[in-house]
Structure formats: structure tokens, C-alpha cells
CSV table of C-alpha atoms and ligand atoms in Angstrom, one decimal:
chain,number,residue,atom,x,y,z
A,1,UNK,CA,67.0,-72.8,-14.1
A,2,UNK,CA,67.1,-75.0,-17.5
A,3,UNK,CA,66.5,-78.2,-15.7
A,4,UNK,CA,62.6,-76.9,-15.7
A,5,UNK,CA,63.0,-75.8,-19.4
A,6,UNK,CA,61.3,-78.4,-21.3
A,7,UNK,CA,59.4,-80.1,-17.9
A,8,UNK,CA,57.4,-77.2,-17.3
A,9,UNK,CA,56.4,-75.4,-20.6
A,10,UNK,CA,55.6,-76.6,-23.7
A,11,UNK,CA,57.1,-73.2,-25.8
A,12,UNK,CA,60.5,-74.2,-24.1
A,13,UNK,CA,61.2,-77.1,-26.0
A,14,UNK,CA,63.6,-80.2,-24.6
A,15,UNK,CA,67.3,-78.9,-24.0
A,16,UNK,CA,67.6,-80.5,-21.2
A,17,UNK,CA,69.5,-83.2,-22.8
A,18,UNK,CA,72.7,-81.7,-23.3
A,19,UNK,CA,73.4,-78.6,-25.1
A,20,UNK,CA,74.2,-78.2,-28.3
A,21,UNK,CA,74.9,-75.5,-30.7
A,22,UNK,CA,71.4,-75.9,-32.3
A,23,UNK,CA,69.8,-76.0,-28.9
A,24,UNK,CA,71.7,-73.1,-28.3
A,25,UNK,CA,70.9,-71.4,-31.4
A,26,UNK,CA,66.7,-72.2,-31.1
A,27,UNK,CA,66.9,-70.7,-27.5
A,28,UNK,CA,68.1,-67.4,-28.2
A,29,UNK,CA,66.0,-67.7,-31.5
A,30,UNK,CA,62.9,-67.8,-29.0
A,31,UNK,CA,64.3,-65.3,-26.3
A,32,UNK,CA,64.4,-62.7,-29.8
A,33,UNK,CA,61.1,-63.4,-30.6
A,34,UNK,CA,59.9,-63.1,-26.7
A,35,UNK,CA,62.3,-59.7,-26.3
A,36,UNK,CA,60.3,-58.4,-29.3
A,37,UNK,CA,56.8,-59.3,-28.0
A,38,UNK,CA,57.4,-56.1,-25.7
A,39,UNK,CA,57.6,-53.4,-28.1
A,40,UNK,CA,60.0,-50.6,-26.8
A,41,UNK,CA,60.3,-52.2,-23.5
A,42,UNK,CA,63.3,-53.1,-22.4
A,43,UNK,CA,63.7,-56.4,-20.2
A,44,UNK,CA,65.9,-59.0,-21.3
A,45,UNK,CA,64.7,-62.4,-21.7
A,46,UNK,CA,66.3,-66.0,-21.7
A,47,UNK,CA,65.3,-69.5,-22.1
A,48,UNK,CA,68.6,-70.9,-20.6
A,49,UNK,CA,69.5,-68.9,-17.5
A,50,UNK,CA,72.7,-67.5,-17.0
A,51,UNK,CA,74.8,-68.2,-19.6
A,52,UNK,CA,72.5,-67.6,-22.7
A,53,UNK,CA,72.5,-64.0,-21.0
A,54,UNK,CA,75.8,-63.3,-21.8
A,55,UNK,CA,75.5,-64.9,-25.4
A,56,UNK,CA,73.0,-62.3,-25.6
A,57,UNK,CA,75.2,-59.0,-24.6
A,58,UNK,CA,77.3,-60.7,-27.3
A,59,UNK,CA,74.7,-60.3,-30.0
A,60,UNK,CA,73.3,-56.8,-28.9
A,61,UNK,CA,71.7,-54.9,-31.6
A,62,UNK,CA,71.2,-52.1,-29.8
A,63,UNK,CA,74.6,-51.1,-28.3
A,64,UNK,CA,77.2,-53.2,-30.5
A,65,UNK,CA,80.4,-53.4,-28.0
A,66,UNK,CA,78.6,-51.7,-24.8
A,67,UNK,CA,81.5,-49.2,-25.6
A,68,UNK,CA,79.5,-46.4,-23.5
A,69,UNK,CA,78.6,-49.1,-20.2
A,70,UNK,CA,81.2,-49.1,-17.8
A,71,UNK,CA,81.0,-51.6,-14.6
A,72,UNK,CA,80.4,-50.3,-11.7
A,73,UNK,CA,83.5,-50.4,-9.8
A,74,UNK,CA,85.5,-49.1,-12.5
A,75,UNK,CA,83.3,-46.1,-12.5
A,76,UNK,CA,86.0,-42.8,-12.3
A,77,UNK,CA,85.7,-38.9,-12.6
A,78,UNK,CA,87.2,-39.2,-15.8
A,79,UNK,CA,84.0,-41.4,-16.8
A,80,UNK,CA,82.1,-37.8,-16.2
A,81,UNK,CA,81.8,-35.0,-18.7
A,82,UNK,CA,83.9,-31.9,-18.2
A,83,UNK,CA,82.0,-29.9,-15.6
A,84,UNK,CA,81.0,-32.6,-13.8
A,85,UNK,CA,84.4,-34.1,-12.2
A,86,UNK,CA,82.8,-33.8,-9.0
A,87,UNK,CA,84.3,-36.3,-5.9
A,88,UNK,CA,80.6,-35.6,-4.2
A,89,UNK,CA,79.2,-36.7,-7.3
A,90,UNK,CA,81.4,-39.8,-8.1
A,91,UNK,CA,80.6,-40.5,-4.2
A,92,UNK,CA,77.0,-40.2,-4.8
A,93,UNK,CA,76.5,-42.4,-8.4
A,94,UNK,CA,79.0,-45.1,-5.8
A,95,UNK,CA,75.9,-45.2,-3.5
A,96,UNK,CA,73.2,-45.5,-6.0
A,97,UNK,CA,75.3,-48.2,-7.7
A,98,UNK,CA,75.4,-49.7,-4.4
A,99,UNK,CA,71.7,-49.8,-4.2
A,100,UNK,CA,71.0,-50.9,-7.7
A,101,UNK,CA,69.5,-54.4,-8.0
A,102,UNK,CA,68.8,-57.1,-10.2
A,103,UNK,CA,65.4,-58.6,-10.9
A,104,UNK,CA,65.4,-62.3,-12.2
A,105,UNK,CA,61.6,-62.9,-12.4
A,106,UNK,CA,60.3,-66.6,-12.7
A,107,UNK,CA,56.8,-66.1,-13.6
A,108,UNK,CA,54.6,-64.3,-15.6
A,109,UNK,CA,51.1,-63.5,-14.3
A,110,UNK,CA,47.5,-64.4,-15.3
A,111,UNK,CA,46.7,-60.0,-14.6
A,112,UNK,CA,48.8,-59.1,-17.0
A,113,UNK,CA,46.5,-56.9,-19.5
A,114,UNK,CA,46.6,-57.9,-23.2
A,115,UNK,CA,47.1,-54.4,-24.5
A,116,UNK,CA,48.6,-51.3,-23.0
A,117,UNK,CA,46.3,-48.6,-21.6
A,118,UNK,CA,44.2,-46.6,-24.4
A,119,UNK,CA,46.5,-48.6,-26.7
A,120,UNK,CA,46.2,-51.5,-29.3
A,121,UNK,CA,49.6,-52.7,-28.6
A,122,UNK,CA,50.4,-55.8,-26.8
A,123,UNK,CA,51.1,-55.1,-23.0
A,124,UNK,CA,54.8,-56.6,-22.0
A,125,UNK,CA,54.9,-60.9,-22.5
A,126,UNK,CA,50.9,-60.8,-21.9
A,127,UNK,CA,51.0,-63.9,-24.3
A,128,UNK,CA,53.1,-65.5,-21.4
A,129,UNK,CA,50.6,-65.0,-18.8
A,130,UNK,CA,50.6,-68.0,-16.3
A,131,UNK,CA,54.1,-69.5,-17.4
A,132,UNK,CA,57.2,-70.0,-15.7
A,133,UNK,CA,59.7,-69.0,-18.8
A,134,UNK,CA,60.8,-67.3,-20.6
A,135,UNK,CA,62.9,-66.0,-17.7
A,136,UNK,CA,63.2,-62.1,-17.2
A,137,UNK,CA,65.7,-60.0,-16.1
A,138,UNK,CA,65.2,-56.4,-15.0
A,139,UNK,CA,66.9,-53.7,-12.9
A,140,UNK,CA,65.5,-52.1,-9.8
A,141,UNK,CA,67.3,-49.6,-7.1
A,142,UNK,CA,66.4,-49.6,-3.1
A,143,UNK,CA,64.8,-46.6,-2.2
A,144,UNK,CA,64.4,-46.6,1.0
A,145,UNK,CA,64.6,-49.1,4.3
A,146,UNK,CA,62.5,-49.4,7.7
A,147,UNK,CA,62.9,-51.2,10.6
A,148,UNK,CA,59.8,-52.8,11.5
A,149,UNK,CA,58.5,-55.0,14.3
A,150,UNK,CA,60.4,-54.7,18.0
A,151,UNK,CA,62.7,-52.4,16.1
A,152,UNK,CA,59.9,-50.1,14.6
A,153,UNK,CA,57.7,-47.3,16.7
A,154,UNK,CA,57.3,-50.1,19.4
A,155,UNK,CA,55.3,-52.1,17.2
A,156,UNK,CA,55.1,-56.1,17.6
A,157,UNK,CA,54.9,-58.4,15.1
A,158,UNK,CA,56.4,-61.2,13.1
A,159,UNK,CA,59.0,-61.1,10.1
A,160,UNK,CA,57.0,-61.7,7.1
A,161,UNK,CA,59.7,-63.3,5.0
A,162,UNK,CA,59.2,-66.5,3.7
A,163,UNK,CA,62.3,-68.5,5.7
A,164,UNK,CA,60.4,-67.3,9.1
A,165,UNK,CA,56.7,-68.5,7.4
A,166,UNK,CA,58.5,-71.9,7.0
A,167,UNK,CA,60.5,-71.6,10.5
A,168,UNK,CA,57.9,-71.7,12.9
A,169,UNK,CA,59.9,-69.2,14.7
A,170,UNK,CA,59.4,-66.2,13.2
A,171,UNK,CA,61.8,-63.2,14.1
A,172,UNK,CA,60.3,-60.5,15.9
A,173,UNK,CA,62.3,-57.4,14.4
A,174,UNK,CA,63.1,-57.0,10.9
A,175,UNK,CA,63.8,-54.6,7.8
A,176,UNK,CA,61.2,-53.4,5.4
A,177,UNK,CA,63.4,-52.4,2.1
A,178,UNK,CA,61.2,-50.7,-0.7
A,179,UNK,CA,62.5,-51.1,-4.5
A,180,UNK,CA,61.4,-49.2,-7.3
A,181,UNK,CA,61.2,-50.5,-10.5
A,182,UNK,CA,59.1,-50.8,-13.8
A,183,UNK,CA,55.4,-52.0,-13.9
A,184,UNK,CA,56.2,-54.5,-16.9
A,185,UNK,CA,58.8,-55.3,-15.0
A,186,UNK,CA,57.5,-57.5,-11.7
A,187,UNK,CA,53.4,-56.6,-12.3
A,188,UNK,CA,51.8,-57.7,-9.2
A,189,UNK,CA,52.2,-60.1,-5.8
A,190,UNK,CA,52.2,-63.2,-8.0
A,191,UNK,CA,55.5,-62.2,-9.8
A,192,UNK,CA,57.3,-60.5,-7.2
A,193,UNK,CA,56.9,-63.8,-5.1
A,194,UNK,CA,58.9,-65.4,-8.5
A,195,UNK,CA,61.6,-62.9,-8.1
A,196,UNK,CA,65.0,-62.9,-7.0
A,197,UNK,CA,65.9,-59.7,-6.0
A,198,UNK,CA,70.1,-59.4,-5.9
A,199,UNK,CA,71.8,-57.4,-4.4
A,200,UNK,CA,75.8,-56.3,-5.1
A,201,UNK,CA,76.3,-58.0,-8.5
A,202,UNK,CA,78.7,-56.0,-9.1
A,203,UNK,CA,81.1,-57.9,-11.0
A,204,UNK,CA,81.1,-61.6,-12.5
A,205,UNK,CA,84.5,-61.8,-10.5
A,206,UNK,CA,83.5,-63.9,-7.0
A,207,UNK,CA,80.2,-63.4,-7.7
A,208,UNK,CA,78.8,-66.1,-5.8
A,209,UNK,CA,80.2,-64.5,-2.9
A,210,UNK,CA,79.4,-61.2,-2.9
A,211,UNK,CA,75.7,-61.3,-4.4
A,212,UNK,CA,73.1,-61.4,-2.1
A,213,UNK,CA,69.8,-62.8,-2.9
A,214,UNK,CA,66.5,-61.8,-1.4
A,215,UNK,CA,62.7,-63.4,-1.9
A,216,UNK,CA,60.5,-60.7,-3.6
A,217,UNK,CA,57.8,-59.7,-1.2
A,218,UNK,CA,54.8,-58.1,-2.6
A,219,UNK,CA,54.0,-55.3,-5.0
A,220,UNK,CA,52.6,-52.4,-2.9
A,221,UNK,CA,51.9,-49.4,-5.3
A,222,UNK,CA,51.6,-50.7,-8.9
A,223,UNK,CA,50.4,-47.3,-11.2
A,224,UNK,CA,49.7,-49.0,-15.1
A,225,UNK,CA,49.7,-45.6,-16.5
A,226,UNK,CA,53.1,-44.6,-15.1
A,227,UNK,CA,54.4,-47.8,-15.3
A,228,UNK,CA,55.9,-47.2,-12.0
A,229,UNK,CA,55.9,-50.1,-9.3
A,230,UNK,CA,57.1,-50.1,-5.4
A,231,UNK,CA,58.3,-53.7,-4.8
A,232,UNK,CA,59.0,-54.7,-1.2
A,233,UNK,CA,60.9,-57.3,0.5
A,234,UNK,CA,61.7,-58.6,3.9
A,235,UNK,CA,65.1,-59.4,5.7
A,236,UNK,CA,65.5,-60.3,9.4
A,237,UNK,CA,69.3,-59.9,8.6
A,238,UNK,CA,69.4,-56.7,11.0
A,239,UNK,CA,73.2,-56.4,10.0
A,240,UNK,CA,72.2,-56.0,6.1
A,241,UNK,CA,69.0,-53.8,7.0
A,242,UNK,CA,71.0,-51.4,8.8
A,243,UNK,CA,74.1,-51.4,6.4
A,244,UNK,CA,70.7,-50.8,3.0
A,245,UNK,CA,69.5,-48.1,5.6
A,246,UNK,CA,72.3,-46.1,6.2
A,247,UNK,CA,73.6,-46.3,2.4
A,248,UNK,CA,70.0,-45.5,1.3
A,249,UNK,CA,70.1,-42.4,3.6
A,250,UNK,CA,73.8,-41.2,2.8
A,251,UNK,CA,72.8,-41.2,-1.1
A,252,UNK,CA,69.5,-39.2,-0.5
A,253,UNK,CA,71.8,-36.5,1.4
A,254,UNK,CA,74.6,-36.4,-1.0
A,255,UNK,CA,71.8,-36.2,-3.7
A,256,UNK,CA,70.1,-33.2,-2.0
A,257,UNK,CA,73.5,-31.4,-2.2
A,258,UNK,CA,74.7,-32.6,-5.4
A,259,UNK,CA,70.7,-31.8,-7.0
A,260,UNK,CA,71.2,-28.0,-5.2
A,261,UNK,CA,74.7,-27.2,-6.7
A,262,UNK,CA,73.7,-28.3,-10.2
A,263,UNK,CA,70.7,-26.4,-10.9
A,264,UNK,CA,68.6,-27.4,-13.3
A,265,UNK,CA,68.8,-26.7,-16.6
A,266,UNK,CA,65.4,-27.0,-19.5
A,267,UNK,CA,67.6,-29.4,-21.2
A,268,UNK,CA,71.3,-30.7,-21.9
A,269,UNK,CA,71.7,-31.8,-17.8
A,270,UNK,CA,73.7,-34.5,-17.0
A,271,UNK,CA,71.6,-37.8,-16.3
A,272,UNK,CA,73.2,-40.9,-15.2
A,273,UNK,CA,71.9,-44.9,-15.0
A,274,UNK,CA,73.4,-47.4,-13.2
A,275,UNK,CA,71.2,-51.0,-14.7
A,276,UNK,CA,72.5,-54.6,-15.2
A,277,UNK,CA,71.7,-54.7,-19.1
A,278,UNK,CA,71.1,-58.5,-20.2
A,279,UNK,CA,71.1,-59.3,-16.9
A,280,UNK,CA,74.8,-59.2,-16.4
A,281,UNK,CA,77.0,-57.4,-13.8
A,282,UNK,CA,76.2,-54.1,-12.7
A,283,UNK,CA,76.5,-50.6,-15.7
A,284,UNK,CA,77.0,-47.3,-15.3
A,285,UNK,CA,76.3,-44.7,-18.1
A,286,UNK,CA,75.9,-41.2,-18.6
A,287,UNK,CA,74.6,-39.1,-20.8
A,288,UNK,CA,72.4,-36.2,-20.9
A,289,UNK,CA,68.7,-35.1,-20.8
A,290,UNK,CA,67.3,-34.6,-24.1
A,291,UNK,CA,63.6,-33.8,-23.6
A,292,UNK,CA,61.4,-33.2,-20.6
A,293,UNK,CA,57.5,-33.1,-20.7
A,294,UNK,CA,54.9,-33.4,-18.0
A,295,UNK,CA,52.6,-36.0,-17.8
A,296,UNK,CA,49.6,-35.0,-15.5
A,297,UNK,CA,51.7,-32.9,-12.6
A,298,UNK,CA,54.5,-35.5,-12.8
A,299,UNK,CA,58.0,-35.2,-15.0
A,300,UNK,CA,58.8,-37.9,-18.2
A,301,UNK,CA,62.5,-37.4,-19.1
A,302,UNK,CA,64.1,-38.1,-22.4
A,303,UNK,CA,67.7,-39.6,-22.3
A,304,UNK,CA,71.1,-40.1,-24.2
A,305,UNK,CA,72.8,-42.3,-21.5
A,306,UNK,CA,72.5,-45.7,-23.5
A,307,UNK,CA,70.4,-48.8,-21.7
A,308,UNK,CA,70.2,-52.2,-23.6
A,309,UNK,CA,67.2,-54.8,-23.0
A,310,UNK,CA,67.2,-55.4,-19.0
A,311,UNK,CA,67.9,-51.8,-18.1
A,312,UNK,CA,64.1,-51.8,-18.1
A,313,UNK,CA,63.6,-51.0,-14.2
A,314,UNK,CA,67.2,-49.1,-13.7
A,315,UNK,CA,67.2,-45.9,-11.5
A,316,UNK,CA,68.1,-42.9,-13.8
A,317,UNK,CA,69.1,-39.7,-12.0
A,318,UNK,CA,68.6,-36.6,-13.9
A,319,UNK,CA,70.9,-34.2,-11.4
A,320,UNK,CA,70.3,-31.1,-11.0
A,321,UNK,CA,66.1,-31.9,-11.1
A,322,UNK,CA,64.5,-29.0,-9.2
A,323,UNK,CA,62.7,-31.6,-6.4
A,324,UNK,CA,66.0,-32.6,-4.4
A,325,UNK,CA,64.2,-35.1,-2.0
A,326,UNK,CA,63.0,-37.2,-4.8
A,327,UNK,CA,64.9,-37.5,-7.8
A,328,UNK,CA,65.3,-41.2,-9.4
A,329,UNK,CA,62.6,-42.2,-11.7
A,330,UNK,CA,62.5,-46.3,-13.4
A,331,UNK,CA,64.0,-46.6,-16.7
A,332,UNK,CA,61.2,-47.7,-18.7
A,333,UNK,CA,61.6,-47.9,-22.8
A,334,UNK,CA,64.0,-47.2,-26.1
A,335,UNK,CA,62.1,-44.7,-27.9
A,336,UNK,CA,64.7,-44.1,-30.8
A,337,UNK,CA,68.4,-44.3,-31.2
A,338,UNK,CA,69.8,-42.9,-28.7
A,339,UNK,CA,66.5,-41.8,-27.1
A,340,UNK,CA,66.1,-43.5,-24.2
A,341,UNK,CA,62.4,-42.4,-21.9
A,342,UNK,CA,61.7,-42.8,-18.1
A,343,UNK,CA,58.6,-43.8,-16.1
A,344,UNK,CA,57.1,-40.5,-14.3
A,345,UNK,CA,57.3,-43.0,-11.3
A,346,UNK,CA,54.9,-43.7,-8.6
A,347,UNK,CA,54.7,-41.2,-5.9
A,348,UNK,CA,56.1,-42.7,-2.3
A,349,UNK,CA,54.7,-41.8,1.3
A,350,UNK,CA,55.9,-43.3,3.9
B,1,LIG,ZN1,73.3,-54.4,-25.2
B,2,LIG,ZN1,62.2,-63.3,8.4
């Protein structure tokens, strides 16, 4: 990603000729200045790819030491408060982990609005509208996959995914996989078709084999007000469509059981996100619901479990929520310390 630093934008400056600590230092300099352009938004930004991403869990200001994120496979019953040491409930934050993606978006788009709605404050990197960097990194989760084409409700058709645009022999069955994330984080068609959408980053140990990337498709429901937005993607990969499919299914089971045996309570319930702050390997952290309000028929929670800029996006599970069948909502902003607030969503039909 840094060989278009420089080429492509002027804000980027040159460091494509070698990289030195000053280089270094006016890069993260910028991705500060960009990160706070968002206001209580939490994507994570970078003007050098991968490796100024970790510099920058390094430097966090939010969550010195990440003492409360634990990675994914490490996750264990004793990471979950007394009361909660639940196998079905390890079993089902596994699954949503296993579902939780990473958004690397590489473009921002000419839509974006310059202010929030009824607000006077800048909407998220509107002053980067129609540029390539600075990079961002968000978090989204998979909430639900459909076979389509010769594979769906004897329907025809071709695989829309880009590989089988450029083939010339498109595939005639395929998977549909819908990802929830943040608004502010992929906006519209124009950015999702710059995203990378990655799949089991679970660890920076052999990454490069187990991650699996996928071309964003488009942005089907976008709701500005909720900041909630359904991205989907394409795979003809029928193997890796039926393995998202049946994990995606298991988890919604499990939840209903797990939502059904702890009931609800008006506050203090257990709430867990699984995100890929900074854009790194795959976080799990729990805390617990703080507030709860309704914004018009739909439910905003309040959270302790700590996020860091690129949780933005992340699924956050408040068990226990009275709706079994539908109870993820995007991580969306840092209200306060420790305060941590949740998109209302966008509501799905399939
Ligand atoms: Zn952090
Ligand atoms: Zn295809």
C-alpha cells in the first residue's frame, strides 16, 4: 500500500524513498490528525499500511497496554465474569469471533456529507472525500449467508464477483454473505468496491495463510441516522460459503439459547466485542452494559467493554437482550472513558 503514498495524493507526502524515522514520525503525525477529523468515531487510520498500524497500538491513548483485549484464540472461561463461566457461551463468542472481519478501506467517497445529520460537526474523513489515503481500518461481523444462483430457489444467474466479471466465465452458483458494520465505516458502493474484507485474522502468527480476503461488493442498506450499514460480498468458493453458512447459523442458535437463559437485565448485563482494534489481529473484550435508551422503536446501548480506534464497525453482543433472533448491533463511537455507544443498527429482511 505505500508504493501509492506519495504518487497518488498530495496530503501523503513522498516516503516512498526509503523509510526513515522522520518519515515515520510525519506519517503517524498525519494519521493523528486524520483519526481526530472523526470526532468520537472510532476507525483507525494509517498513511503506511501495515506496519504503521502496529506503531500505532503502541502509542494508544485510549487503552495504554490493551491490558483488557485478549486475542481471539486465547479467549477462555476464565476471561468471563463469575456467573458467566458458561461452555455454551464461550462456544458461542468462538463463533462470533469466527465471523468477525476486518475492513481495510482504500477510498473515501465524493457522498460523504460534510456534517453529521442535524449536527455542525464534521461527518467521518468528509475532508478526504475522493482520495485514495489515508487508509482505513474498521471491523465488521457476517451476519448471515445465501446461496444464490443454481444453488438458490432454482434461480439462474451469474456470480457477480469481480474475478467472474473479468473471467468471461462467470460461475453459475454462488454465496451471497451480508456484513454488518458502521455507516462511517464503508459509506456507499464506491467504498465498499475499495474494501478488503478479511476473513480469520486471527492472529499475526501465519497470517498470510490463514486470512482470507474478499472484494467488497456493494452497500445494500446504508441508514445515516443509525449509522448502521449492510455490506455484501460475493464468493463462488461454494466450500467457504457453506463453511460462513453453517457457522453463521450455529451462532444464531447458540445465541437464541444463550439470549433465553440470561434474561435481561435494565442494566449491569454482560456485553461482549470481538473487533480488530488498529487494524491488528482479531480482540475479544467484555464488559458490561451501562446505559440503554431507545432511539425511535430501536435500542442504543452504552458499554464498559473497551474498543480502541478500528473497533468502529465491531459486533457487540449485549446477552441476555430480550429479541433473541437479532441481537448484534455495530460498534459505533467512544463517548467517555470507559463509555463506549453502539449503532441501533439497520433492520435486516431477508
Ligand atoms: Zn488501543
Ligand atoms: Zn464469482
Amino acid at each position: 500500500m505505500a508504493e501509492q503514498c506519495g504518487s497518488q495524493d498530495s496530503d501523503c507526502g513522498s516516503f516512498e524513498k526509503g523509510d526513515t524515522e522522520d518519515h515515520t514520525l510525519e506519517r503517524l503525525r498525519l494519521a493523528a490528525e486524520a483519526r481526530l477529523t472523526q470526532g468520537v468515531y472510532e476507525v483507525e487510520v494509517s498513511y503506511g499500511g501495515e506496519a504503521d498500524l502496529h506503531r500505532e497500538k503502541g502509542r494508544c491513548g485510549k487503552n495504554p497496554g490493551h491490558k483488557n483485549f485478549i486475542p481471539s484464540p486465547q479467549f477462555s472461561l476464565t476471561h468471563l465474569p463469575a456467573g458467566f463461566q458458561d461452555k455454551q457461551l464461550l462456544e458461542t463468542i468462538g463463533l462470533c469471533a469466527q465471523l468477525t472481519v476486518r475492513l481495510v478501506v482504500n477510498y473515501t467517497s465524493m457522498s460523504r456529507p460534510e456534517f453529521l445529520p442535524n449536527s455542525k460537526s464534521a461527518y467521518p474523513f468528509s475532508r478526504f472525500r475522493g482520495k485514495t489515503v489515508p487508509y482505513r481500518f474498521g471491523s465488521g461481523w457476517l451476519f448471515d449467508a445465501f446461496p444464490r444462483g443454481v444453488l438458490g430457489e432454482g434461480k439462474g444467474g451469474e456470480c457477480p464477483c469481480s474475478e467472474c466479471g473479468q473471467s468471461g466465465k462467470p460461475s453459475s452458483a454462488w454465496y451471497e454473505l451480508m456484513f454488518l458494520t458502521a455507516l462511517h465505516v464503508v459509506f456507499d458502493s464506491e467504498e465498499s468496491k475499495a474494501t478488503d474484507v478479511e476473513l480469520f485474522y486471527d492472529s499475526d502468527v501465519d497470517r498470510d495463510s490463514t486470512v482470507l480476503k474478499l472484494a467488497g461488493g456493494c452497500v445494500e442498506m446504508a441508514d445515516i441516522e443509525t449509522d448502521g450499514c449492510l455490506l455484501v460480498c460475493w464468493t463462488h468458493d461454494l466450500d467457504l460459503g457453506d463453511k460462513l453458512q453453517a457457522l453463521s447459523r450455529q451462532r444464531w442458535d447458540l445465541m437464541r439459547e444463550i439470549n433465553m437463559r440470561y434474561t435481561r437485565e435494565e442494566r449491569g448485563g454482560l456485553v461482549v466485542v470481538v473487533s480488530h482494534p488498529h487494524g491488528c489481529s482479531k480482540q475479544v473484550t467484555v464488559g458490561w452494559a451501562v446505559d440503554r435508551s431507545d432511539w425511535t422503536g430501536l435500542e442504543v446501548y452504552r458499554y464498559s467493554a473497551d474498543t480502541c480506534p478500528g473497533s468502529s464497525g465491531a459486533g457487540m453482543w449485549p446477552v441476555g437482550w430480550a429479541d433473541p433472533d437479532f441481537s448484534i448491533l455495530p460498534h459505533s463511537k467512544g463517548v467517555s472513558k470507559g463509555v463506549n455507544e453502539c449503532s441501533p443498527g439497520v433492520v435486516v429482511v431477508d
